[in-house]
Amino acid sequence: MAAHQFPKNSMYLDENPEAAVKNFIDDDGREKRTGTWVTASAHIITAVIGSGVLSLAWALAQLGWVAGPAVLVAFSMITYFTATLLADCYRAPDPVTGKRNYTYMDVVKAHLGGRNVKFCGLAQYGNLVGVSIGYTITASISMVAVKRSNCFHKNGHDADCNPSQYPFMIIYAAIQLILSQIPNFHKLSCLSIIAAVMSFAYATIGVGLSIARVVGGGHVRTTLTGATIGVDVTGEEKIFKAFQALGDIAFAYSYSMVLVEIQDTLRSNPPENKVMKKASFVGISTTSLFYVLCGCVGYAAFGNDAPGNFLTGFGFYEPFWLIDLANVCIVVHLIGAYQVFCQPFYGFVEKWCNKKWPESKFITTEHIINLPFNGEYQLNYFRLIWRTVYVIMTAVVAMIFPFFNDFLGLIGAASFWPLTVYFPVEMYIARTKLPRFSSTWIWLKTLSWACLVISLIAAVGSIQGLIQDVKTYKPFKS
């Protein structure tokens, strides 16, 4: 096993001197990027079609046939529009020939600077940690659902089938301990493609089962305004659950915090901003179609009694093998999605430590290991230890707060406005030197403020839901 130190200003610590000799380097001196709109679309689909899709039937049950689909479409349009603004900010000052910015924080620093950089870091990396916890919760719920599904099939639908989530959280964390040693975002393409296929699979199964339930008949009650006051919920519950539903839908479209890192994987010809806009259109259009199908068909199948997670809340019992397959697909997808969201945070911490302690061999030294069938692997002891600690800590928090809908709603509320709307809008205004109080300036500012209000009320609903969950929580049996 050989050991050597890489350049201290390297974020990824994976430059290959031999590749540089062969001129396999980009304009910034880093290893040649090979990403295309296909791989970028896979990353986006992996990031967007996540556990949020599973709660959309419940969200529509709170909002009804009028507001529910309208909110879904509005969020998709806003997300795509601001993604195109953000894509033009990857390079600065010119979106095609300017200097590359490797992270969301770098982009904000190049265009806005000042306190905005710290605000961006807090919002982005705080939400990436939240997503890690949320995905641990969701994956464990799907693992439990497989065991419950087989229990119900064997013992009947009224059987007491409530296995503990905790062993499955440990299993999921153990898998992430291994995958977290993937050095950086550029090595995730295959994992993202597999995860994207899995997301299509379980979303399709969910839609198919919902359609079968609708066609099969059975009385369910749906309304134009969702859950009915005095019948399904109290007036107070109606308000807070509608707020929480907005947060769940916002979470379903959360991927802006990794958009810059995805764009940094693209080859430079054709220009990255054009390719990223195409990938965003493909990714968001595809996911929006699935979201509308899952939300609307799921609501039609279950009505105002739609479960919070329609594949694990046991809206479906049979065919049990198909439900098992769907939940296995969810787990495989979330294994990949966890890495897509964690890698930017890993890179940020490792870059900061590399600058803080540039003389530390523990932090900067890479040990070359020859792995069978995989070639050379660069082992860094600091990366090994700190990423292991991170995965363990997120699993511990997930065990303490294993609440699906409320946790997703809170993450969505906290991330949607600053990362999806505020920063892209402000950077566009700064980059184009848009005149104050011009019609475009007023429209963009109105959009930003409206989304801030939506995020605040969604956060209120999710926090209230978390408080109620903590008061009434009864752990599954061990």
Protein backbone atom coordinates (compact mmCIF):
# COMPACT_ATOMS: atom_id res chain seq x y z
CA MET A 1 0.00 0.00 0.00
CA ALA A 2 1.53 3.28 -1.11
CA ALA A 3 0.93 6.66 0.45
CA HIS A 4 1.37 10.16 -0.91
CA GLN A 5 0.04 13.67 -0.43
CA PHE A 6 -2.11 15.40 -3.01
CA PRO A 7 -2.15 19.16 -3.66
CA LYS A 8 -3.42 20.93 -0.57
CA ASN A 9 -5.87 23.09 -2.50
CA SER A 10 -7.69 20.07 -3.90
CA MET A 11 -11.27 19.58 -2.81
CA TYR A 12 -11.55 16.03 -4.07
CA LEU A 13 -7.98 14.85 -3.56
CA ASP A 14 -8.15 12.62 -6.61
CA GLU A 15 -6.03 14.31 -9.33
CA ASN A 16 -4.09 11.80 -11.42
CA PRO A 17 -0.62 13.02 -12.48
CA GLU A 18 -0.47 10.47 -15.30
CA ALA A 19 -3.77 11.73 -16.69
CA ALA A 20 -2.41 15.27 -16.56
CA VAL A 21 0.61 14.20 -18.59
CA LYS A 22 -1.73 12.75 -21.21
CA ASN A 23 -3.66 16.04 -21.21
CA PHE A 24 -6.76 14.42 -19.70
CA ILE A 25 -7.51 17.52 -17.67
CA ASP A 26 -10.12 20.27 -17.76
CA ASP A 27 -9.58 24.01 -17.94
CA ASP A 28 -9.31 24.18 -14.14
CA GLY A 29 -6.58 21.54 -13.89
CA ARG A 30 -8.87 18.82 -12.60
CA GLU A 31 -9.47 15.41 -14.08
CA LYS A 32 -11.51 15.56 -17.28
CA ARG A 33 -15.25 15.59 -16.56
CA THR A 34 -17.25 13.07 -18.55
CA GLY A 35 -20.87 13.72 -17.50
CA THR A 36 -23.64 14.17 -20.07
CA TRP A 37 -27.29 15.22 -19.95
CA VAL A 38 -28.13 11.52 -19.47
CA THR A 39 -26.01 11.11 -16.33
CA ALA A 40 -27.12 14.53 -15.04
CA SER A 41 -30.77 13.58 -15.60
CA ALA A 42 -30.16 10.34 -13.69
CA HIS A 43 -28.66 12.31 -10.79
CA ILE A 44 -31.65 14.68 -10.80
CA ILE A 45 -34.23 11.90 -10.94
CA THR A 46 -32.38 10.10 -8.14
CA ALA A 47 -32.42 13.28 -6.06
CA VAL A 48 -35.98 14.39 -6.87
CA ILE A 49 -37.96 11.13 -6.96
CA GLY A 50 -37.28 10.19 -3.40
CA SER A 51 -39.32 9.34 -0.38
CA GLY A 52 -41.42 12.46 -1.01
CA VAL A 53 -43.42 10.66 -3.70
CA LEU A 54 -44.78 8.26 -1.12
CA SER A 55 -46.55 11.00 0.83
CA LEU A 56 -48.22 12.75 -2.11
CA ALA A 57 -51.51 10.83 -1.87
CA TRP A 58 -51.73 11.94 1.78
CA ALA A 59 -50.85 15.52 0.80
CA LEU A 60 -53.64 15.60 -1.79
CA ALA A 61 -56.03 14.18 0.79
CA GLN A 62 -55.36 17.28 2.90
CA LEU A 63 -55.65 19.76 0.00
CA GLY A 64 -58.32 18.16 -2.21
CA TRP A 65 -58.83 17.90 -5.97
CA VAL A 66 -58.57 21.64 -6.63
CA ALA A 67 -55.61 22.85 -4.58
CA GLY A 68 -53.66 19.57 -4.57
CA PRO A 69 -52.85 19.19 -8.29
CA ALA A 70 -52.51 22.97 -8.64
CA VAL A 71 -49.84 23.06 -5.90
CA LEU A 72 -48.00 20.12 -7.49
CA VAL A 73 -47.86 21.85 -10.88
CA ALA A 74 -46.89 25.19 -9.33
CA PHE A 75 -43.99 23.67 -7.39
CA SER A 76 -42.70 21.87 -10.50
CA MET A 77 -42.79 25.04 -12.59
CA ILE A 78 -41.09 27.13 -9.91
CA THR A 79 -38.41 24.47 -9.38
CA TYR A 80 -37.62 24.22 -13.09
CA PHE A 81 -37.58 27.99 -13.58
CA THR A 82 -35.18 28.62 -10.70
CA ALA A 83 -33.04 25.63 -11.75
CA THR A 84 -32.43 27.35 -15.10
CA LEU A 85 -31.38 30.51 -13.26
CA LEU A 86 -28.99 28.53 -11.08
CA ALA A 87 -27.51 26.67 -14.06
CA ASP A 88 -26.26 29.98 -15.49
CA CYS A 89 -24.41 30.71 -12.24
CA TYR A 90 -22.06 27.68 -12.27
CA ARG A 91 -19.46 29.76 -14.11
CA ALA A 92 -18.80 33.39 -13.24
CA PRO A 93 -18.90 36.06 -14.41
CA ASP A 94 -19.77 34.57 -17.83
CA PRO A 95 -22.08 31.51 -17.77
CA VAL A 96 -20.10 29.81 -20.58
CA THR A 97 -16.47 30.94 -20.30
CA GLY A 98 -16.23 32.13 -16.69
CA LYS A 99 -14.45 30.49 -13.76
CA ARG A 100 -15.99 27.28 -12.46
CA ASN A 101 -17.65 27.20 -9.03
CA TYR A 102 -17.67 23.72 -7.55
CA THR A 103 -20.32 24.05 -4.83
CA TYR A 104 -23.51 26.00 -4.15
CA MET A 105 -21.60 28.08 -1.59
CA ASP A 106 -18.91 28.88 -4.17
CA VAL A 107 -21.61 30.05 -6.58
CA VAL A 108 -23.20 32.31 -3.95
CA LYS A 109 -19.77 33.68 -2.99
CA ALA A 110 -18.97 34.51 -6.63
CA HIS A 111 -22.27 36.32 -7.29
CA LEU A 112 -23.43 37.70 -3.92
CA GLY A 113 -20.73 37.37 -1.28
CA GLY A 114 -21.02 38.68 2.27
CA ARG A 115 -23.45 37.13 4.75
CA ASN A 116 -25.26 35.34 1.94
CA VAL A 117 -22.42 32.80 1.81
CA LYS A 118 -22.84 31.82 5.49
CA PHE A 119 -26.63 31.75 5.13
CA CYS A 120 -26.27 29.50 2.08
CA GLY A 121 -23.92 27.13 3.90
CA LEU A 122 -26.26 26.87 6.87
CA ALA A 123 -29.30 26.25 4.66
CA GLN A 124 -27.62 23.83 2.24
CA TYR A 125 -25.60 21.66 4.55
CA GLY A 126 -28.17 21.73 7.33
CA ASN A 127 -30.74 20.38 4.88
CA LEU A 128 -28.36 17.78 3.50
CA VAL A 129 -27.98 16.44 7.04
CA GLY A 130 -31.77 16.51 7.40
CA VAL A 131 -32.21 14.57 4.17
CA SER A 132 -29.72 11.94 5.40
CA ILE A 133 -31.81 11.47 8.53
CA GLY A 134 -35.08 11.46 6.56
CA TYR A 135 -33.80 8.83 4.12
CA THR A 136 -32.65 6.62 7.01
CA ILE A 137 -36.16 6.81 8.47
CA THR A 138 -37.82 6.10 5.13
CA ALA A 139 -35.55 3.21 4.18
CA SER A 140 -36.12 1.52 7.54
CA ILE A 141 -39.89 1.96 7.19
CA SER A 142 -39.77 0.24 3.80
CA MET A 143 -37.66 -2.59 5.21
CA VAL A 144 -40.17 -3.01 8.02
CA ALA A 145 -42.99 -2.95 5.44
CA VAL A 146 -41.54 -6.00 3.70
CA LYS A 147 -41.59 -7.93 6.96
CA ARG A 148 -45.09 -6.66 7.84
CA SER A 149 -46.41 -7.51 4.37
CA ASN A 150 -45.31 -11.12 4.71
CA CYS A 151 -46.70 -11.25 8.24
CA PHE A 152 -50.11 -9.97 7.10
CA HIS A 153 -50.14 -12.41 4.18
CA LYS A 154 -49.39 -15.32 6.50
CA ASN A 155 -51.50 -14.38 9.53
CA GLY A 156 -54.26 -12.16 8.15
CA HIS A 157 -54.75 -8.41 7.88
CA ASP A 158 -55.75 -8.06 11.53
CA ALA A 159 -52.58 -9.72 12.84
CA ASP A 160 -50.28 -7.85 15.22
CA CYS A 161 -47.39 -7.24 12.81
CA ASN A 162 -45.26 -4.42 14.20
CA PRO A 163 -41.54 -5.21 14.04
CA SER A 164 -39.06 -2.65 15.31
CA GLN A 165 -37.54 -0.14 12.90
CA TYR A 166 -34.27 0.07 14.80
CA PRO A 167 -32.51 -3.09 13.48
CA PHE A 168 -33.32 -1.99 9.93
CA MET A 169 -31.93 1.50 10.54
CA ILE A 170 -28.72 -0.19 11.68
CA ILE A 171 -28.63 -2.34 8.51
CA TYR A 172 -29.18 0.73 6.31
CA ALA A 173 -26.47 2.66 8.16
CA ALA A 174 -24.04 -0.25 7.76
CA ILE A 175 -24.54 -0.17 3.99
CA GLN A 176 -23.96 3.59 3.96
CA LEU A 177 -20.75 3.16 5.98
CA ILE A 178 -19.31 1.26 3.03
CA LEU A 179 -20.72 3.42 0.21
CA SER A 180 -19.69 6.64 1.96
CA GLN A 181 -16.09 5.75 1.17
CA ILE A 182 -16.77 6.51 -2.50
CA PRO A 183 -14.35 9.46 -2.80
CA ASN A 184 -16.54 12.06 -4.50
CA PHE A 185 -19.61 12.94 -6.57
CA HIS A 186 -17.85 12.12 -9.85
CA LYS A 187 -17.80 8.41 -8.98
CA LEU A 188 -21.56 8.11 -8.41
CA SER A 189 -22.91 7.85 -11.98
CA CYS A 190 -23.56 4.10 -11.94
CA LEU A 191 -25.13 4.25 -8.47
CA SER A 192 -27.39 7.12 -9.55
CA ILE A 193 -28.57 5.32 -12.69
CA ILE A 194 -29.47 2.22 -10.66
CA ALA A 195 -31.26 4.39 -8.09
CA ALA A 196 -33.16 6.24 -10.85
CA VAL A 197 -34.37 2.92 -12.31
CA MET A 198 -35.52 1.85 -8.84
CA SER A 199 -37.46 5.10 -8.37
CA PHE A 200 -39.31 4.51 -11.64
CA ALA A 201 -40.03 0.94 -10.57
CA TYR A 202 -41.63 1.66 -7.20
CA ALA A 203 -43.49 4.74 -8.44
CA THR A 204 -44.92 2.64 -11.29
CA ILE A 205 -45.92 -0.16 -8.91
CA GLY A 206 -47.60 2.36 -6.60
CA VAL A 207 -49.55 3.90 -9.48
CA GLY A 208 -50.49 0.46 -10.82
CA LEU A 209 -51.77 -0.76 -7.47
CA SER A 210 -53.74 2.46 -6.99
CA ILE A 211 -55.34 2.12 -10.43
CA ALA A 212 -56.25 -1.50 -9.67
CA ARG A 213 -57.85 -0.39 -6.41
CA VAL A 214 -59.86 2.33 -8.19
CA VAL A 215 -60.99 -0.05 -10.95
CA GLY A 216 -61.86 -2.71 -8.39
CA GLY A 217 -64.43 -0.42 -6.81
CA GLY A 218 -65.00 0.09 -3.12
CA HIS A 219 -66.27 3.27 -1.57
CA VAL A 220 -63.78 6.01 -0.83
CA ARG A 221 -64.63 9.62 -0.14
CA THR A 222 -62.78 12.37 -2.00
CA THR A 223 -63.69 16.04 -2.02
CA LEU A 224 -62.71 19.23 -3.83
CA THR A 225 -61.19 20.62 -0.62
CA GLY A 226 -59.72 17.44 0.89
CA ALA A 227 -60.21 16.24 4.46
CA THR A 228 -63.57 17.46 5.74
CA ILE A 229 -63.81 19.47 8.96
CA GLY A 230 -66.03 17.74 11.48
CA VAL A 231 -65.82 14.40 9.65
CA ASP A 232 -62.14 13.61 9.06
CA VAL A 233 -60.43 16.33 11.09
CA THR A 234 -61.08 19.25 13.40
CA GLY A 235 -60.75 22.80 12.15
CA GLU A 236 -57.32 23.17 13.77
CA GLU A 237 -56.10 19.85 12.35
CA LYS A 238 -57.29 20.85 8.90
CA ILE A 239 -55.17 24.00 8.93
CA PHE A 240 -52.00 22.38 10.28
CA LYS A 241 -52.26 19.31 8.04
CA ALA A 242 -52.77 21.51 4.97
CA PHE A 243 -49.65 23.45 5.97
CA GLN A 244 -47.75 20.20 6.44
CA ALA A 245 -48.92 18.97 3.03
CA LEU A 246 -47.26 22.01 1.46
CA GLY A 247 -44.03 21.03 3.18
CA ASP A 248 -44.30 17.44 1.93
CA ILE A 249 -44.78 18.64 -1.65
CA ALA A 250 -41.87 21.09 -1.27
CA PHE A 251 -39.69 18.22 -0.05
CA ALA A 252 -40.73 16.15 -3.05
CA TYR A 253 -39.15 18.78 -5.32
CA SER A 254 -36.03 19.46 -3.24
CA TYR A 255 -32.86 18.95 -5.21
CA SER A 256 -31.48 22.46 -5.76
CA MET A 257 -28.94 21.97 -2.95
CA VAL A 258 -27.07 19.44 -5.11
CA LEU A 259 -27.67 21.02 -8.54
CA VAL A 260 -24.30 22.78 -8.69
CA GLU A 261 -22.45 19.60 -7.70
CA ILE A 262 -24.36 17.71 -10.42
CA GLN A 263 -23.44 20.38 -12.97
CA ASP A 264 -19.78 20.09 -11.95
CA THR A 265 -19.75 16.51 -13.31
CA LEU A 266 -20.56 17.65 -16.88
CA ARG A 267 -18.07 17.84 -19.72
CA SER A 268 -17.46 21.39 -20.93
CA ASN A 269 -18.61 20.87 -24.53
CA PRO A 270 -21.45 21.64 -25.10
CA PRO A 271 -21.59 24.38 -22.41
CA GLU A 272 -22.54 23.05 -18.98
CA ASN A 273 -25.39 25.52 -18.44
CA LYS A 274 -27.18 24.44 -21.62
CA VAL A 275 -26.76 20.74 -20.80
CA MET A 276 -27.91 21.32 -17.22
CA LYS A 277 -31.05 23.12 -18.37
CA LYS A 278 -31.87 20.19 -20.64
CA ALA A 279 -31.20 17.70 -17.85
CA SER A 280 -33.37 19.72 -15.44
CA PHE A 281 -36.21 19.80 -17.96
CA VAL A 282 -36.00 16.04 -18.52
CA GLY A 283 -35.63 15.26 -14.82
CA ILE A 284 -38.34 17.58 -13.51
CA SER A 285 -40.80 16.78 -16.32
CA THR A 286 -40.38 13.07 -15.70
CA THR A 287 -40.74 13.34 -11.95
CA SER A 288 -43.70 15.73 -12.21
CA LEU A 289 -45.56 13.20 -14.34
CA PHE A 290 -44.99 10.52 -11.72
CA TYR A 291 -45.90 12.89 -8.93
CA VAL A 292 -49.23 13.83 -10.46
CA LEU A 293 -49.98 10.17 -11.14
CA CYS A 294 -48.96 9.02 -7.65
CA GLY A 295 -50.73 11.88 -5.91
CA CYS A 296 -53.96 11.92 -7.90
CA VAL A 297 -54.37 8.18 -8.45
CA GLY A 298 -53.34 7.50 -4.84
CA TYR A 299 -55.95 9.98 -3.59
CA ALA A 300 -58.59 8.44 -5.87
CA ALA A 301 -57.73 5.01 -4.46
CA PHE A 302 -57.76 5.91 -0.75
CA GLY A 303 -59.73 9.13 -0.52
CA ASN A 304 -59.50 11.32 2.55
CA ASP A 305 -58.17 8.34 4.54
CA ALA A 306 -54.99 8.10 2.44
CA PRO A 307 -52.08 6.81 4.57
CA GLY A 308 -48.99 8.97 5.08
CA ASN A 309 -46.94 6.50 3.04
CA PHE A 310 -49.12 4.62 0.61
CA LEU A 311 -46.70 1.71 0.11
CA THR A 312 -45.82 1.19 3.77
CA GLY A 313 -48.90 2.55 5.59
CA PHE A 314 -50.77 -0.50 4.41
CA GLY A 315 -53.20 0.87 2.03
CA PHE A 316 -52.21 -2.26 0.08
CA TYR A 317 -51.94 -5.84 1.37
CA GLU A 318 -52.03 -7.91 -1.81
CA PRO A 319 -50.33 -9.03 -3.94
CA PHE A 320 -47.84 -9.11 -1.10
CA TRP A 321 -44.89 -10.04 -3.34
CA LEU A 322 -45.44 -6.94 -5.49
CA ILE A 323 -45.60 -4.72 -2.40
CA ASP A 324 -42.38 -6.36 -1.19
CA LEU A 325 -40.76 -5.64 -4.56
CA ALA A 326 -41.82 -2.00 -4.44
CA ASN A 327 -40.38 -1.55 -0.97
CA VAL A 328 -37.13 -3.25 -1.92
CA CYS A 329 -36.89 -0.81 -4.85
CA ILE A 330 -37.45 2.08 -2.41
CA VAL A 331 -34.60 0.85 -0.22
CA VAL A 332 -32.21 0.43 -3.16
CA HIS A 333 -33.14 3.89 -4.45
CA LEU A 334 -32.61 5.51 -1.06
CA ILE A 335 -29.23 3.82 -0.71
CA GLY A 336 -28.11 5.70 -3.83
CA ALA A 337 -29.99 8.92 -3.05
CA TYR A 338 -28.34 9.12 0.39
CA GLN A 339 -24.96 9.31 -1.33
CA VAL A 340 -26.13 11.89 -3.90
CA PHE A 341 -27.14 14.20 -1.06
CA CYS A 342 -24.23 13.42 1.27
CA GLN A 343 -21.33 13.85 -1.14
CA PRO A 344 -21.56 17.68 -1.28
CA PHE A 345 -21.47 17.80 2.53
CA TYR A 346 -18.57 15.37 2.65
CA GLY A 347 -16.69 17.48 0.11
CA PHE A 348 -17.34 20.69 2.05
CA VAL A 349 -16.06 19.32 5.36
CA GLU A 350 -13.00 17.71 3.78
CA LYS A 351 -12.11 20.84 1.84
CA TRP A 352 -12.44 22.99 4.97
CA CYS A 353 -10.28 20.63 7.04
CA ASN A 354 -7.69 20.44 4.26
CA LYS A 355 -7.36 24.24 4.32
CA LYS A 356 -7.46 24.45 8.11
CA TRP A 357 -4.73 21.86 8.70
CA PRO A 358 -2.73 21.67 5.43
CA GLU A 359 0.29 20.07 7.12
CA SER A 360 -1.64 17.22 8.68
CA LYS A 361 -0.72 13.97 6.96
CA PHE A 362 -3.73 12.33 8.64
CA ILE A 363 -6.02 14.65 6.66
CA THR A 364 -4.14 15.09 3.38
CA THR A 365 -2.43 11.75 2.75
CA GLU A 366 -4.02 9.26 0.36
CA HIS A 367 -3.02 5.60 0.60
CA ILE A 368 -3.20 3.70 -2.68
CA ILE A 369 -4.74 0.24 -2.40
CA ASN A 370 -5.08 -2.19 -5.29
CA LEU A 371 -8.54 -3.74 -5.16
CA PRO A 372 -9.37 -6.88 -7.15
CA PHE A 373 -11.54 -6.12 -10.22
CA ASN A 374 -11.63 -2.43 -9.28
CA GLY A 375 -8.10 -1.13 -9.81
CA GLU A 376 -6.61 1.46 -7.48
CA TYR A 377 -8.55 2.87 -4.54
CA GLN A 378 -7.40 5.94 -2.61
CA LEU A 379 -7.88 5.43 1.12
CA ASN A 380 -7.80 8.47 3.37
CA TYR A 381 -7.90 7.81 7.13
CA PHE A 382 -9.61 11.10 7.95
CA ARG A 383 -12.30 10.46 5.32
CA LEU A 384 -12.79 6.94 6.66
CA ILE A 385 -13.26 8.03 10.28
CA TRP A 386 -15.27 11.22 9.87
CA ARG A 387 -17.72 9.79 7.33
CA THR A 388 -18.24 6.76 9.55
CA VAL A 389 -19.06 9.03 12.50
CA TYR A 390 -21.46 11.06 10.32
CA VAL A 391 -23.43 8.00 9.18
CA ILE A 392 -23.69 6.74 12.75
CA MET A 393 -24.90 10.11 14.05
CA THR A 394 -27.62 10.46 11.38
CA ALA A 395 -28.81 6.94 12.19
CA VAL A 396 -28.99 7.77 15.90
CA VAL A 397 -31.07 10.91 15.26
CA ALA A 398 -33.36 8.89 12.96
CA MET A 399 -33.91 6.42 15.79
CA ILE A 400 -34.89 9.26 18.12
CA PHE A 401 -37.33 10.92 15.66
CA PRO A 402 -38.73 8.16 13.39
CA PHE A 403 -41.64 10.25 12.07
CA PHE A 404 -42.05 10.11 8.30
CA ASN A 405 -44.45 12.82 7.11
CA ASP A 406 -43.66 15.52 9.65
CA PHE A 407 -39.91 15.14 9.22
CA LEU A 408 -40.14 15.31 5.43
CA GLY A 409 -42.40 18.34 5.65
CA LEU A 410 -39.98 20.18 7.94
CA ILE A 411 -37.01 19.47 5.65
CA GLY A 412 -39.00 20.60 2.62
CA ALA A 413 -40.12 23.79 4.34
CA ALA A 414 -36.60 24.64 5.48
CA SER A 415 -34.94 24.04 2.10
CA PHE A 416 -37.45 25.20 -0.47
CA TRP A 417 -37.31 28.97 -0.13
CA PRO A 418 -33.61 29.69 0.45
CA LEU A 419 -32.09 27.09 -1.88
CA THR A 420 -34.72 26.67 -4.57
CA VAL A 421 -35.95 30.26 -4.85
CA TYR A 422 -34.11 32.98 -2.91
CA PHE A 423 -30.50 32.42 -4.01
CA PRO A 424 -31.20 31.68 -7.70
CA VAL A 425 -33.39 34.80 -7.92
CA GLU A 426 -30.89 37.05 -6.11
CA MET A 427 -27.96 35.76 -8.17
CA TYR A 428 -29.87 36.33 -11.40
CA ILE A 429 -30.63 39.90 -10.35
CA ALA A 430 -26.98 40.50 -9.43
CA ARG A 431 -25.56 38.78 -12.52
CA THR A 432 -27.79 40.64 -15.01
CA LYS A 433 -27.67 43.91 -13.04
CA LEU A 434 -31.45 44.05 -13.20
CA PRO A 435 -32.77 47.58 -12.47
CA ARG A 436 -34.59 47.94 -9.17
CA PHE A 437 -38.38 48.20 -9.47
CA SER A 438 -38.36 47.14 -13.12
CA SER A 439 -41.23 44.81 -14.05
CA THR A 440 -38.96 41.73 -14.04
CA TRP A 441 -37.38 42.74 -10.72
CA ILE A 442 -40.82 43.20 -9.11
CA TRP A 443 -42.04 39.85 -10.47
CA LEU A 444 -38.98 37.95 -9.21
CA LYS A 445 -39.14 39.59 -5.78
CA THR A 446 -42.87 38.80 -5.52
CA LEU A 447 -42.15 35.16 -6.36
CA SER A 448 -39.44 35.01 -3.72
CA TRP A 449 -41.57 36.55 -0.98
CA ALA A 450 -44.55 34.36 -1.82
CA CYS A 451 -42.39 31.24 -1.56
CA LEU A 452 -41.00 32.47 1.77
CA VAL A 453 -44.55 32.68 3.14
CA ILE A 454 -45.29 29.16 1.86
CA SER A 455 -42.12 27.80 3.50
CA LEU A 456 -42.97 29.45 6.83
CA ILE A 457 -46.51 28.10 7.02
CA ALA A 458 -45.28 24.64 5.93
CA ALA A 459 -42.69 24.73 8.72
CA VAL A 460 -45.38 25.66 11.26
CA GLY A 461 -47.54 22.71 10.19
CA SER A 462 -44.64 20.24 10.31
CA ILE A 463 -43.37 21.41 13.70
CA GLN A 464 -46.86 21.11 15.15
CA GLY A 465 -47.11 17.61 13.68
CA LEU A 466 -43.74 16.60 15.16
CA ILE A 467 -44.84 17.83 18.59
CA GLN A 468 -48.01 15.74 18.37
CA ASP A 469 -46.02 12.70 17.17
CA VAL A 470 -43.58 12.93 20.08
CA LYS A 471 -46.49 13.13 22.56
CA THR A 472 -48.28 10.10 21.14
CA TYR A 473 -45.33 8.01 19.91
CA LYS A 474 -45.31 4.32 20.80
CA PRO A 475 -42.24 2.42 19.58
CA PHE A 476 -42.67 -0.71 17.49
CA LYS A 477 -42.10 -3.99 19.26
CA SER A 478 -38.59 -5.30 19.36
